[in-house]
Amino acid sequence: MTQCQQQTTTAAAAGDSFKFSDLRITNTQDPQPQRAWQELRFGHHFTDHMFIAEHCVEEGWGQPEIRPMGFISLHPAAQVLHYGMCCFEGMKAYAGADGRGRLFRPARNMERLRRSMQRLLLADFEPDELLQCLKALLRIDRPWQPEAPGYSMYALLRVDRPWLPEAPSYSMYVRPMAFSSTGSLGITAPSRTTLMILLSPAGPYFGTGLRPVQLFVDEVNVRAWPGGAGDQKIGSNYAPTITPLVDAFQRHGAAQVVCTLPQGPDPDAALFSESGGMNIMFFMDKASGGGQELVTAPLDGTILPGITRASILELARGWGDFDVSERPISIREVQQAVREGRLREVFGCGTACMVQPVDRLLRESGEAFDTPFDAEDPNTLTARLTRTLGDIQYGRVAHEWSVPFE
Ligand SMILES: *Cc1c(COP(=O)(O)O)cnc(C)c1O
């Protein structure tokens, strides 16, 4: 049996991309019972349908398909199972204040997925075709009731299978993913690509509200390095980070690890890079006196180019209330800012958690950098960014970053 004959979809005309217009939709015969949105645990629940498209070098893309959510079958030699040849994206769909479902800057995720796939020599595709397929999937798994009265969490009770929770801070997590399904043990260029999208209704990532978390500063394990692939959302960047994460949780009760990049023998010279699935930002009074500065690590190839990161930088630059810098920031610089009482706020940012305040950075030595965070204070930068991004994402203000899908 050739690789191509293993395809579960029928091959469409070979081309550069699958086409939205070829999308085949098979509805589930077995819809899941309604689940109370309060019970949602991040990434544990999936909707009734998923998107899948498969490519093989001989025939190009097969017909893209939306089909009931369920298992897929893989050749046991599939490269993804041996060499981690996979990548993913993380996006969210929001129930808009006007009743329409919305995505946030989705074209950027499509482009980033394409870049990750290129890094792994997986098949190429037309980003807008995938985006249209995603919108179709969202429309199927989020029945919209235009007559649902208003924007209320209770509207949920009135809609049929309301996969997209209509409650503040709730959303539909969208997981595009691609991998090599090439059934070959060779460490070679893949000849088969599988591209999928899963939908997972989600509540707030780290529990409700702006509750600050503690991060453990990892000065031993290095997530990404110059010349590596740390700027791609590829699986191999994530698998090795779980051990340090579990260790930080068990030994220090830390919610996450913040990674550093050593700069020679002086441990304090190490640079802050980022955290598991979020970029890290520091907001401080400038040492020179005049004004404040928002600092985050530059996109030097060791940092994932977060869309939340980019959006925050664009918003903050637009406000013009303080300096906004993408530059290296060392442990020593943060240490000094803390000693001089200049470190105001530390927060992580990413699609899953949005803006996550951090009130303590803990080092192995026991040294801690504290930034007490007042969740009730509406004037923190964290609160301002959360409000501004939320207003855009939930369509409470008109903004080009928010893209309706229905
Ligand atoms: C996905 C991710 C981010 C955040 O990116 P967003 O586009 O803002 O969601 C940050 N760091 C890492 C390592 C990531 O994987």
mmCIF file of C-alpha atoms in Angstrom, residues 21-376:
data_model
loop_
_atom_site.group_PDB
_atom_site.id
_atom_site.type_symbol
_atom_site.label_atom_id
_atom_site.label_comp_id
_atom_site.label_asym_id
_atom_site.label_seq_id
_atom_site.Cartn_x
_atom_site.Cartn_y
_atom_site.Cartn_z
ATOM 1 C CA SER A 21 -14.804 25.309 -1.355
ATOM 2 C CA ASP A 22 -13.940 21.577 -1.353
ATOM 3 C CA LEU A 23 -14.751 21.204 2.345
ATOM 4 C CA ARG A 24 -16.746 18.081 3.111
ATOM 5 C CA ILE A 25 -18.851 18.129 6.267
ATOM 6 C CA THR A 26 -20.017 15.018 8.077
ATOM 7 C CA ASN A 27 -22.170 15.787 11.088
ATOM 8 C CA THR A 28 -21.937 13.774 14.274
ATOM 9 C CA GLN A 29 -24.687 11.242 14.921
ATOM 10 C CA ASP A 30 -23.839 11.281 18.576
ATOM 11 C CA PRO A 31 -23.804 14.818 20.004
ATOM 12 C CA GLN A 32 -22.446 15.096 23.514
ATOM 13 C CA PRO A 33 -24.697 16.152 26.350
ATOM 14 C CA GLN A 34 -24.532 19.760 27.430
ATOM 15 C CA ARG A 35 -21.868 20.514 30.010
ATOM 16 C CA ALA A 36 -22.047 23.234 32.611
ATOM 17 C CA TRP A 37 -19.453 25.843 31.702
ATOM 18 C CA GLN A 38 -18.330 26.130 35.322
ATOM 19 C CA GLU A 39 -16.885 22.621 35.101
ATOM 20 C CA LEU A 40 -14.525 23.348 32.255
ATOM 21 C CA ARG A 41 -10.887 22.428 32.821
ATOM 22 C CA PHE A 42 -8.445 23.857 30.310
ATOM 23 C CA GLY A 43 -7.886 21.518 27.375
ATOM 24 C CA HIS A 44 -9.929 18.622 28.779
ATOM 25 C CA HIS A 45 -13.135 18.944 26.780
ATOM 26 C CA PHE A 46 -13.608 18.956 23.045
ATOM 27 C CA THR A 47 -16.515 19.854 20.809
ATOM 28 C CA ASP A 48 -18.420 17.428 18.592
ATOM 29 C CA HIS A 49 -16.415 18.041 15.411
ATOM 30 C CA MET A 50 -12.870 18.494 14.171
ATOM 31 C CA PHE A 51 -11.163 19.589 10.965
ATOM 32 C CA ILE A 52 -8.681 17.383 9.101
ATOM 33 C CA ALA A 53 -6.786 17.643 5.827
ATOM 34 C CA GLU A 54 -4.056 15.321 4.620
ATOM 35 C CA HIS A 55 -1.318 15.785 2.087
ATOM 36 C CA CYS A 56 1.057 13.431 0.393
ATOM 37 C CA VAL A 57 3.786 14.443 -1.993
ATOM 38 C CA GLU A 58 2.518 12.320 -4.863
ATOM 39 C CA GLU A 59 -1.028 13.634 -4.937
ATOM 40 C CA GLY A 60 -1.032 16.883 -3.019
ATOM 41 C CA TRP A 61 -3.787 17.784 -0.600
ATOM 42 C CA GLY A 62 -6.783 15.534 -0.190
ATOM 43 C CA GLN A 63 -10.260 16.916 0.368
ATOM 44 C CA PRO A 64 -10.447 18.932 3.587
ATOM 45 C CA GLU A 65 -13.008 17.570 5.990
ATOM 46 C CA ILE A 66 -15.008 18.442 9.062
ATOM 47 C CA ARG A 67 -16.011 15.231 10.742
ATOM 48 C CA PRO A 68 -17.082 13.987 14.155
ATOM 49 C CA MET A 69 -14.409 14.428 16.810
ATOM 50 C CA GLY A 70 -12.706 11.106 17.346
ATOM 51 C CA PHE A 71 -9.613 8.965 17.096
ATOM 52 C CA ILE A 72 -7.374 8.998 14.049
ATOM 53 C CA SER A 73 -5.216 6.119 12.932
ATOM 54 C CA LEU A 74 -1.508 6.410 12.277
ATOM 55 C CA HIS A 75 1.182 4.141 10.912
ATOM 56 C CA PRO A 76 3.274 3.068 13.941
ATOM 57 C CA ALA A 77 6.365 4.363 12.131
ATOM 58 C CA ALA A 78 4.794 7.797 11.631
ATOM 59 C CA GLN A 79 7.645 10.265 11.987
ATOM 60 C CA VAL A 80 5.743 12.347 14.507
ATOM 61 C CA LEU A 81 5.790 9.429 16.961
ATOM 62 C CA HIS A 82 9.560 9.069 16.751
ATOM 63 C CA TYR A 83 11.097 12.412 15.929
ATOM 64 C CA GLY A 84 8.570 14.880 17.270
ATOM 65 C CA MET A 85 7.798 16.292 13.837
ATOM 66 C CA CYS A 86 4.798 18.314 14.849
ATOM 67 C CA CYS A 87 3.741 21.877 15.477
ATOM 68 C CA PHE A 88 0.684 23.655 16.765
ATOM 69 C CA GLU A 89 -1.086 26.943 17.241
ATOM 70 C CA GLY A 90 -3.140 28.391 20.071
ATOM 71 C CA MET A 91 -6.021 30.761 19.378
ATOM 72 C CA LYS A 92 -9.312 31.658 20.982
ATOM 73 C CA ALA A 93 -12.814 32.340 19.763
ATOM 74 C CA TYR A 94 -14.939 34.660 21.869
ATOM 75 C CA ALA A 95 -18.683 35.096 22.209
ATOM 76 C CA GLY A 96 -18.953 38.735 21.225
ATOM 77 C CA ALA A 97 -21.023 41.309 23.071
ATOM 78 C CA ASP A 98 -23.188 41.578 19.939
ATOM 79 C CA GLY A 99 -23.881 37.830 19.910
ATOM 80 C CA ARG A 100 -21.415 37.127 17.090
ATOM 81 C CA GLY A 101 -18.518 34.763 17.587
ATOM 82 C CA ARG A 102 -15.127 36.398 17.088
ATOM 83 C CA LEU A 103 -11.476 35.492 16.544
ATOM 84 C CA PHE A 104 -8.486 37.644 17.499
ATOM 85 C CA ARG A 105 -5.974 38.440 14.728
ATOM 86 C CA PRO A 106 -6.418 34.936 13.266
ATOM 87 C CA ALA A 107 -4.391 35.606 10.116
ATOM 88 C CA ARG A 108 -1.297 35.851 12.326
ATOM 89 C CA ASN A 109 -1.829 32.363 13.707
ATOM 90 C CA MET A 110 -2.307 30.971 10.207
ATOM 91 C CA GLU A 111 0.967 32.577 9.115
ATOM 92 C CA ARG A 112 2.827 31.367 12.192
ATOM 93 C CA LEU A 113 1.522 27.821 11.683
ATOM 94 C CA ARG A 114 2.717 27.986 8.118
ATOM 95 C CA ARG A 115 6.192 29.054 9.257
ATOM 96 C CA SER A 116 6.380 26.255 11.828
ATOM 97 C CA MET A 117 5.320 23.762 9.158
ATOM 98 C CA GLN A 118 7.950 25.109 6.788
ATOM 99 C CA ARG A 119 10.568 24.599 9.508
ATOM 100 C CA LEU A 120 9.576 20.911 9.585
ATOM 101 C CA LEU A 121 9.241 20.594 5.786
ATOM 102 C CA LEU A 122 5.551 19.797 6.147
ATOM 103 C CA ALA A 123 3.198 20.647 3.275
ATOM 104 C CA ASP A 124 2.394 24.258 2.500
ATOM 105 C CA PHE A 125 -1.118 25.679 2.323
ATOM 106 C CA GLU A 126 -2.975 28.902 1.651
ATOM 107 C CA PRO A 127 -3.546 30.545 5.074
ATOM 108 C CA ASP A 128 -6.880 32.071 4.129
ATOM 109 C CA GLU A 129 -8.274 28.704 3.009
ATOM 110 C CA LEU A 130 -7.483 27.229 6.419
ATOM 111 C CA LEU A 131 -8.971 30.256 8.167
ATOM 112 C CA GLN A 132 -12.211 29.804 6.239
ATOM 113 C CA CYS A 133 -12.312 26.122 7.213
ATOM 114 C CA LEU A 134 -11.748 27.114 10.847
ATOM 115 C CA LYS A 135 -14.610 29.589 10.725
ATOM 116 C CA ALA A 136 -16.857 26.866 9.286
ATOM 117 C CA LEU A 137 -15.871 24.508 12.103
ATOM 118 C CA LEU A 138 -16.640 27.191 14.677
ATOM 119 C CA ARG A 139 -20.027 27.860 13.116
ATOM 120 C CA ILE A 140 -20.892 24.166 13.287
ATOM 121 C CA ASP A 141 -19.871 23.741 16.903
ATOM 122 C CA ARG A 142 -21.300 27.018 18.152
ATOM 123 C CA PRO A 143 -24.933 27.280 17.140
ATOM 124 C CA TRP A 144 -25.718 30.946 17.179
ATOM 125 C CA GLN A 145 -29.102 32.111 18.265
ATOM 126 C CA PRO A 146 -29.594 35.671 17.092
ATOM 127 C CA GLU A 147 -32.687 35.880 19.242
ATOM 128 C CA ALA A 148 -30.756 34.953 22.401
ATOM 129 C CA PRO A 149 -31.498 37.921 24.613
ATOM 130 C CA GLY A 150 -28.418 39.939 25.265
ATOM 131 C CA TYR A 151 -24.924 39.051 26.384
ATOM 132 C CA SER A 152 -25.507 37.043 29.492
ATOM 133 C CA MET A 153 -24.042 33.863 30.859
ATOM 134 C CA TYR A 154 -27.613 32.688 31.268
ATOM 135 C CA ALA A 155 -28.079 32.908 27.520
ATOM 136 C CA LEU A 156 -26.193 29.632 27.620
ATOM 137 C CA LEU A 157 -29.118 27.857 29.107
ATOM 138 C CA ARG A 158 -31.250 28.810 26.135
ATOM 139 C CA VAL A 159 -29.032 27.682 23.300
ATOM 140 C CA ASP A 160 -28.690 24.212 21.951
ATOM 141 C CA ARG A 161 -25.245 22.718 22.625
ATOM 142 C CA PRO A 162 -23.610 26.072 23.404
ATOM 143 C CA TRP A 163 -20.007 25.183 22.831
ATOM 144 C CA LEU A 164 -18.784 28.747 23.074
ATOM 145 C CA PRO A 165 -19.467 29.834 26.642
ATOM 146 C CA GLU A 166 -21.054 33.264 26.772
ATOM 147 C CA ALA A 167 -19.561 34.343 30.054
ATOM 148 C CA PRO A 168 -16.816 36.832 30.856
ATOM 149 C CA SER A 169 -13.324 35.274 30.593
ATOM 150 C CA TYR A 170 -14.713 32.201 28.844
ATOM 151 C CA SER A 171 -13.848 31.350 25.278
ATOM 152 C CA MET A 172 -13.310 28.544 22.830
ATOM 153 C CA TYR A 173 -9.684 27.494 22.700
ATOM 154 C CA VAL A 174 -8.746 26.676 19.102
ATOM 155 C CA ARG A 175 -5.918 24.223 18.500
ATOM 156 C CA PRO A 176 -4.647 23.964 14.916
ATOM 157 C CA MET A 177 -1.920 21.330 14.629
ATOM 158 C CA ALA A 178 0.146 19.638 11.954
ATOM 159 C CA PHE A 179 2.466 16.669 11.944
ATOM 160 C CA SER A 180 4.331 14.211 9.765
ATOM 161 C CA SER A 181 2.227 11.080 9.306
ATOM 162 C CA THR A 182 4.933 9.632 7.049
ATOM 163 C CA GLY A 183 5.258 5.958 7.921
ATOM 164 C CA SER A 184 9.019 5.732 7.726
ATOM 165 C CA LEU A 185 11.809 5.444 10.250
ATOM 166 C CA GLY A 186 14.091 7.611 8.164
ATOM 167 C CA ILE A 187 15.151 10.910 9.685
ATOM 168 C CA THR A 188 14.300 12.513 6.380
ATOM 169 C CA ALA A 189 11.953 15.018 4.807
ATOM 170 C CA PRO A 190 8.336 13.994 5.418
ATOM 171 C CA SER A 191 6.166 12.850 2.516
ATOM 172 C CA ARG A 192 2.849 12.922 4.360
ATOM 173 C CA THR A 193 1.353 15.779 6.351
ATOM 174 C CA THR A 194 -1.731 15.759 8.518
ATOM 175 C CA LEU A 195 -3.276 19.125 9.436
ATOM 176 C CA MET A 196 -6.064 19.310 11.992
ATOM 177 C CA ILE A 197 -8.035 21.744 14.126
ATOM 178 C CA LEU A 198 -9.554 20.859 17.487
ATOM 179 C CA LEU A 199 -11.891 23.047 19.521
ATOM 180 C CA SER A 200 -11.916 23.044 23.299
ATOM 181 C CA PRO A 201 -14.264 25.279 25.300
ATOM 182 C CA ALA A 202 -12.208 27.036 27.950
ATOM 183 C CA GLY A 203 -12.524 28.943 31.167
ATOM 184 C CA PRO A 204 -9.859 31.266 32.580
ATOM 185 C CA TYR A 205 -6.443 29.552 32.324
ATOM 186 C CA PHE A 206 -5.159 29.958 35.885
ATOM 187 C CA GLY A 207 -8.568 30.149 37.603
ATOM 188 C CA THR A 208 -10.814 33.172 37.738
ATOM 189 C CA GLY A 209 -9.920 36.824 37.802
ATOM 190 C CA LEU A 210 -6.547 38.488 37.867
ATOM 191 C CA ARG A 211 -5.028 36.239 40.490
ATOM 192 C CA PRO A 212 -1.260 36.651 40.610
ATOM 193 C CA VAL A 213 0.946 33.569 40.385
ATOM 194 C CA GLN A 214 4.485 32.770 41.434
ATOM 195 C CA LEU A 215 7.063 31.797 38.819
ATOM 196 C CA PHE A 216 10.199 29.763 39.395
ATOM 197 C CA VAL A 217 13.282 31.150 37.666
ATOM 198 C CA ASP A 218 14.962 28.191 35.974
ATOM 199 C CA GLU A 219 18.705 28.843 35.822
ATOM 200 C CA VAL A 220 19.662 25.274 34.884
ATOM 201 C CA ASN A 221 17.521 24.090 31.971
ATOM 202 C CA VAL A 222 17.723 26.134 28.786
ATOM 203 C CA ARG A 223 14.567 26.198 26.631
ATOM 204 C CA ALA A 224 16.011 27.819 23.513
ATOM 205 C CA TRP A 225 19.366 29.127 22.390
ATOM 206 C CA PRO A 226 20.842 31.187 19.543
ATOM 207 C CA GLY A 227 20.740 29.113 16.366
ATOM 208 C CA GLY A 228 17.995 26.876 17.749
ATOM 209 C CA ALA A 229 14.306 26.798 16.860
ATOM 210 C CA GLY A 230 12.856 28.458 19.976
ATOM 211 C CA ASP A 231 10.925 30.929 17.835
ATOM 212 C CA GLN A 232 8.769 28.185 16.303
ATOM 213 C CA LYS A 233 5.728 26.568 17.887
ATOM 214 C CA ILE A 234 7.096 23.078 17.256
ATOM 215 C CA GLY A 235 6.576 20.177 19.639
ATOM 216 C CA SER A 236 10.249 19.677 20.398
ATOM 217 C CA ASN A 237 10.324 23.033 22.208
ATOM 218 C CA TYR A 238 7.740 21.869 24.729
ATOM 219 C CA ALA A 239 8.285 18.188 25.595
ATOM 220 C CA PRO A 240 11.528 18.778 27.558
ATOM 221 C CA THR A 241 10.011 21.643 29.593
ATOM 222 C CA ILE A 242 7.568 19.455 31.524
ATOM 223 C CA THR A 243 10.138 17.963 33.926
ATOM 224 C CA PRO A 244 11.373 21.385 35.107
ATOM 225 C CA LEU A 245 7.741 22.534 35.385
ATOM 226 C CA VAL A 246 6.675 19.587 37.547
ATOM 227 C CA ASP A 247 9.808 20.048 39.646
ATOM 228 C CA ALA A 248 9.113 23.759 40.172
ATOM 229 C CA PHE A 249 5.568 22.948 41.190
ATOM 230 C CA GLN A 250 6.496 20.127 43.566
ATOM 231 C CA ARG A 251 9.439 21.843 45.241
ATOM 232 C CA HIS A 252 8.284 25.462 45.206
ATOM 233 C CA GLY A 253 4.553 25.471 44.486
ATOM 234 C CA ALA A 254 5.276 27.633 41.450
ATOM 235 C CA ALA A 255 2.575 27.811 38.778
ATOM 236 C CA GLN A 256 5.065 28.116 35.947
ATOM 237 C CA VAL A 257 8.740 28.302 35.144
ATOM 238 C CA VAL A 258 10.384 31.343 33.646
ATOM 239 C CA CYS A 259 13.287 30.331 31.440
ATOM 240 C CA THR A 260 16.610 32.102 31.314
ATOM 241 C CA LEU A 261 19.488 32.120 28.887
ATOM 242 C CA PRO A 262 22.879 31.930 30.665
ATOM 243 C CA GLN A 263 25.519 34.485 29.667
ATOM 244 C CA GLY A 264 28.769 32.943 30.890
ATOM 245 C CA PRO A 265 29.691 31.937 34.433
ATOM 246 C CA ASP A 266 27.984 34.832 36.276
ATOM 247 C CA PRO A 267 24.483 33.529 37.151
ATOM 248 C CA ASP A 268 23.094 37.041 37.598
ATOM 249 C CA ALA A 269 24.022 37.905 34.024
ATOM 250 C CA ALA A 270 21.515 35.358 32.662
ATOM 251 C CA LEU A 271 18.753 36.873 30.557
ATOM 252 C CA PHE A 272 15.054 36.358 31.128
ATOM 253 C CA SER A 273 13.546 34.665 28.087
ATOM 254 C CA GLU A 274 9.959 33.509 28.545
ATOM 255 C CA SER A 275 7.652 31.065 30.223
ATOM 256 C CA GLY A 276 6.024 27.773 29.087
ATOM 257 C CA GLY A 277 3.332 29.260 26.886
ATOM 258 C CA MET A 278 3.673 32.951 27.540
ATOM 259 C CA ASN A 279 6.050 35.816 26.966
ATOM 260 C CA ILE A 280 7.184 37.764 30.030
ATOM 261 C CA MET A 281 7.072 41.523 30.527
ATOM 262 C CA PHE A 282 8.536 43.793 33.195
ATOM 263 C CA PHE A 283 7.136 47.215 34.009
ATOM 264 C CA MET A 284 9.436 49.469 35.998
ATOM 265 C CA ASP A 285 10.445 52.984 36.899
ATOM 266 C CA LYS A 286 13.548 53.921 34.970
ATOM 267 C CA ALA A 287 16.817 54.032 36.904
ATOM 268 C CA SER A 288 17.622 57.395 35.391
ATOM 269 C CA GLY A 289 14.577 58.996 36.969
ATOM 270 C CA GLY A 290 12.267 60.183 34.189
ATOM 271 C CA GLY A 291 9.319 57.922 33.563
ATOM 272 C CA GLN A 292 8.584 54.241 33.263
ATOM 273 C CA GLU A 293 9.490 51.470 30.886
ATOM 274 C CA LEU A 294 7.826 48.264 29.738
ATOM 275 C CA VAL A 295 10.531 45.729 28.865
ATOM 276 C CA THR A 296 10.352 42.356 27.170
ATOM 277 C CA ALA A 297 12.989 40.160 25.534
ATOM 278 C CA PRO A 298 13.666 40.879 21.843
ATOM 279 C CA LEU A 299 12.735 38.448 19.050
ATOM 280 C CA ASP A 300 16.281 37.183 18.597
ATOM 281 C CA GLY A 301 15.310 33.651 17.591
ATOM 282 C CA THR A 302 15.124 32.314 21.167
ATOM 283 C CA ILE A 303 11.694 33.820 21.880
ATOM 284 C CA LEU A 304 8.312 32.732 20.545
ATOM 285 C CA PRO A 305 6.838 35.717 18.694
ATOM 286 C CA GLY A 306 3.591 35.895 20.667
ATOM 287 C CA ILE A 307 0.601 37.600 19.104
ATOM 288 C CA THR A 308 -0.484 38.784 22.544
ATOM 289 C CA ARG A 309 3.048 40.147 23.050
ATOM 290 C CA ALA A 310 2.926 42.001 19.725
ATOM 291 C CA SER A 311 -0.544 43.348 20.481
ATOM 292 C CA ILE A 312 0.463 44.617 23.926
ATOM 293 C CA LEU A 313 3.548 46.322 22.497
ATOM 294 C CA GLU A 314 1.432 47.958 19.770
ATOM 295 C CA LEU A 315 -1.211 49.118 22.244
ATOM 296 C CA ALA A 316 1.350 50.469 24.720
ATOM 297 C CA ARG A 317 3.297 52.288 22.002
ATOM 298 C CA GLY A 318 0.022 53.805 20.825
ATOM 299 C CA TRP A 319 -0.759 55.090 24.328
ATOM 300 C CA GLY A 320 2.633 56.766 24.558
ATOM 301 C CA ASP A 321 2.457 56.892 28.365
ATOM 302 C CA PHE A 322 5.782 55.147 28.964
ATOM 303 C CA ASP A 323 8.755 53.721 27.068
ATOM 304 C CA VAL A 324 8.250 50.358 25.403
ATOM 305 C CA SER A 325 11.425 48.318 24.880
ATOM 306 C CA GLU A 326 12.249 45.014 23.263
ATOM 307 C CA ARG A 327 15.697 44.436 24.684
ATOM 308 C CA PRO A 328 17.609 41.871 26.741
ATOM 309 C CA ILE A 329 16.797 42.036 30.454
ATOM 310 C CA SER A 330 19.048 40.227 32.941
ATOM 311 C CA ILE A 331 18.441 38.793 36.394
ATOM 312 C CA ARG A 332 20.817 41.477 37.709
ATOM 313 C CA GLU A 333 18.787 44.293 36.210
ATOM 314 C CA VAL A 334 15.585 42.996 37.802
ATOM 315 C CA GLN A 335 17.409 42.427 41.095
ATOM 316 C CA GLN A 336 18.577 46.050 41.101
ATOM 317 C CA ALA A 337 15.150 47.380 40.192
ATOM 318 C CA VAL A 338 13.671 45.414 43.107
ATOM 319 C CA ARG A 339 16.349 46.693 45.534
ATOM 320 C CA GLU A 340 15.663 50.256 44.458
ATOM 321 C CA GLY A 341 11.905 49.753 44.656
ATOM 322 C CA ARG A 342 11.480 50.406 40.942
ATOM 323 C CA LEU A 343 9.926 47.128 39.761
ATOM 324 C CA ARG A 344 6.191 47.834 39.473
ATOM 325 C CA GLU A 345 4.663 44.846 37.699
ATOM 326 C CA VAL A 346 5.655 41.572 36.125
ATOM 327 C CA PHE A 347 3.231 39.687 33.923
ATOM 328 C CA GLY A 348 3.092 36.878 31.416
ATOM 329 C CA CYS A 349 1.114 37.215 28.194
ATOM 330 C CA GLY A 350 -0.220 34.652 25.750
ATOM 331 C CA THR A 351 -3.462 33.457 24.236
ATOM 332 C CA ALA A 352 -4.162 30.857 26.913
ATOM 333 C CA CYS A 353 -3.753 33.119 29.959
ATOM 334 C CA MET A 354 -4.048 36.524 28.212
ATOM 335 C CA VAL A 355 -2.391 38.787 30.796
ATOM 336 C CA GLN A 356 -1.232 36.893 33.864
ATOM 337 C CA PRO A 357 0.073 38.944 36.789
ATOM 338 C CA VAL A 358 3.128 37.557 38.595
ATOM 339 C CA ASP A 359 3.767 38.575 42.204
ATOM 340 C CA ARG A 360 6.929 36.599 42.864
ATOM 341 C CA LEU A 361 9.923 35.354 40.896
ATOM 342 C CA LEU A 362 11.708 32.710 42.940
ATOM 343 C CA ARG A 363 15.304 31.589 42.366
ATOM 344 C CA GLU A 364 16.883 28.271 43.364
ATOM 345 C CA SER A 365 19.046 30.151 45.881
ATOM 346 C CA GLY A 366 15.887 31.200 47.727
ATOM 347 C CA GLU A 367 16.221 34.782 46.563
ATOM 348 C CA ALA A 368 12.818 36.166 45.535
ATOM 349 C CA PHE A 369 11.763 39.215 43.562
ATOM 350 C CA ASP A 370 8.399 40.333 44.877
ATOM 351 C CA THR A 371 5.977 42.555 43.036
ATOM 352 C CA PRO A 372 2.836 42.678 45.196
ATOM 353 C CA PHE A 373 -0.177 42.847 42.906
ATOM 354 C CA ASP A 374 -3.456 44.462 43.930
ATOM 355 C CA ALA A 375 -6.172 42.736 41.887
ATOM 356 C CA GLU A 376 -8.689 45.390 42.976
#
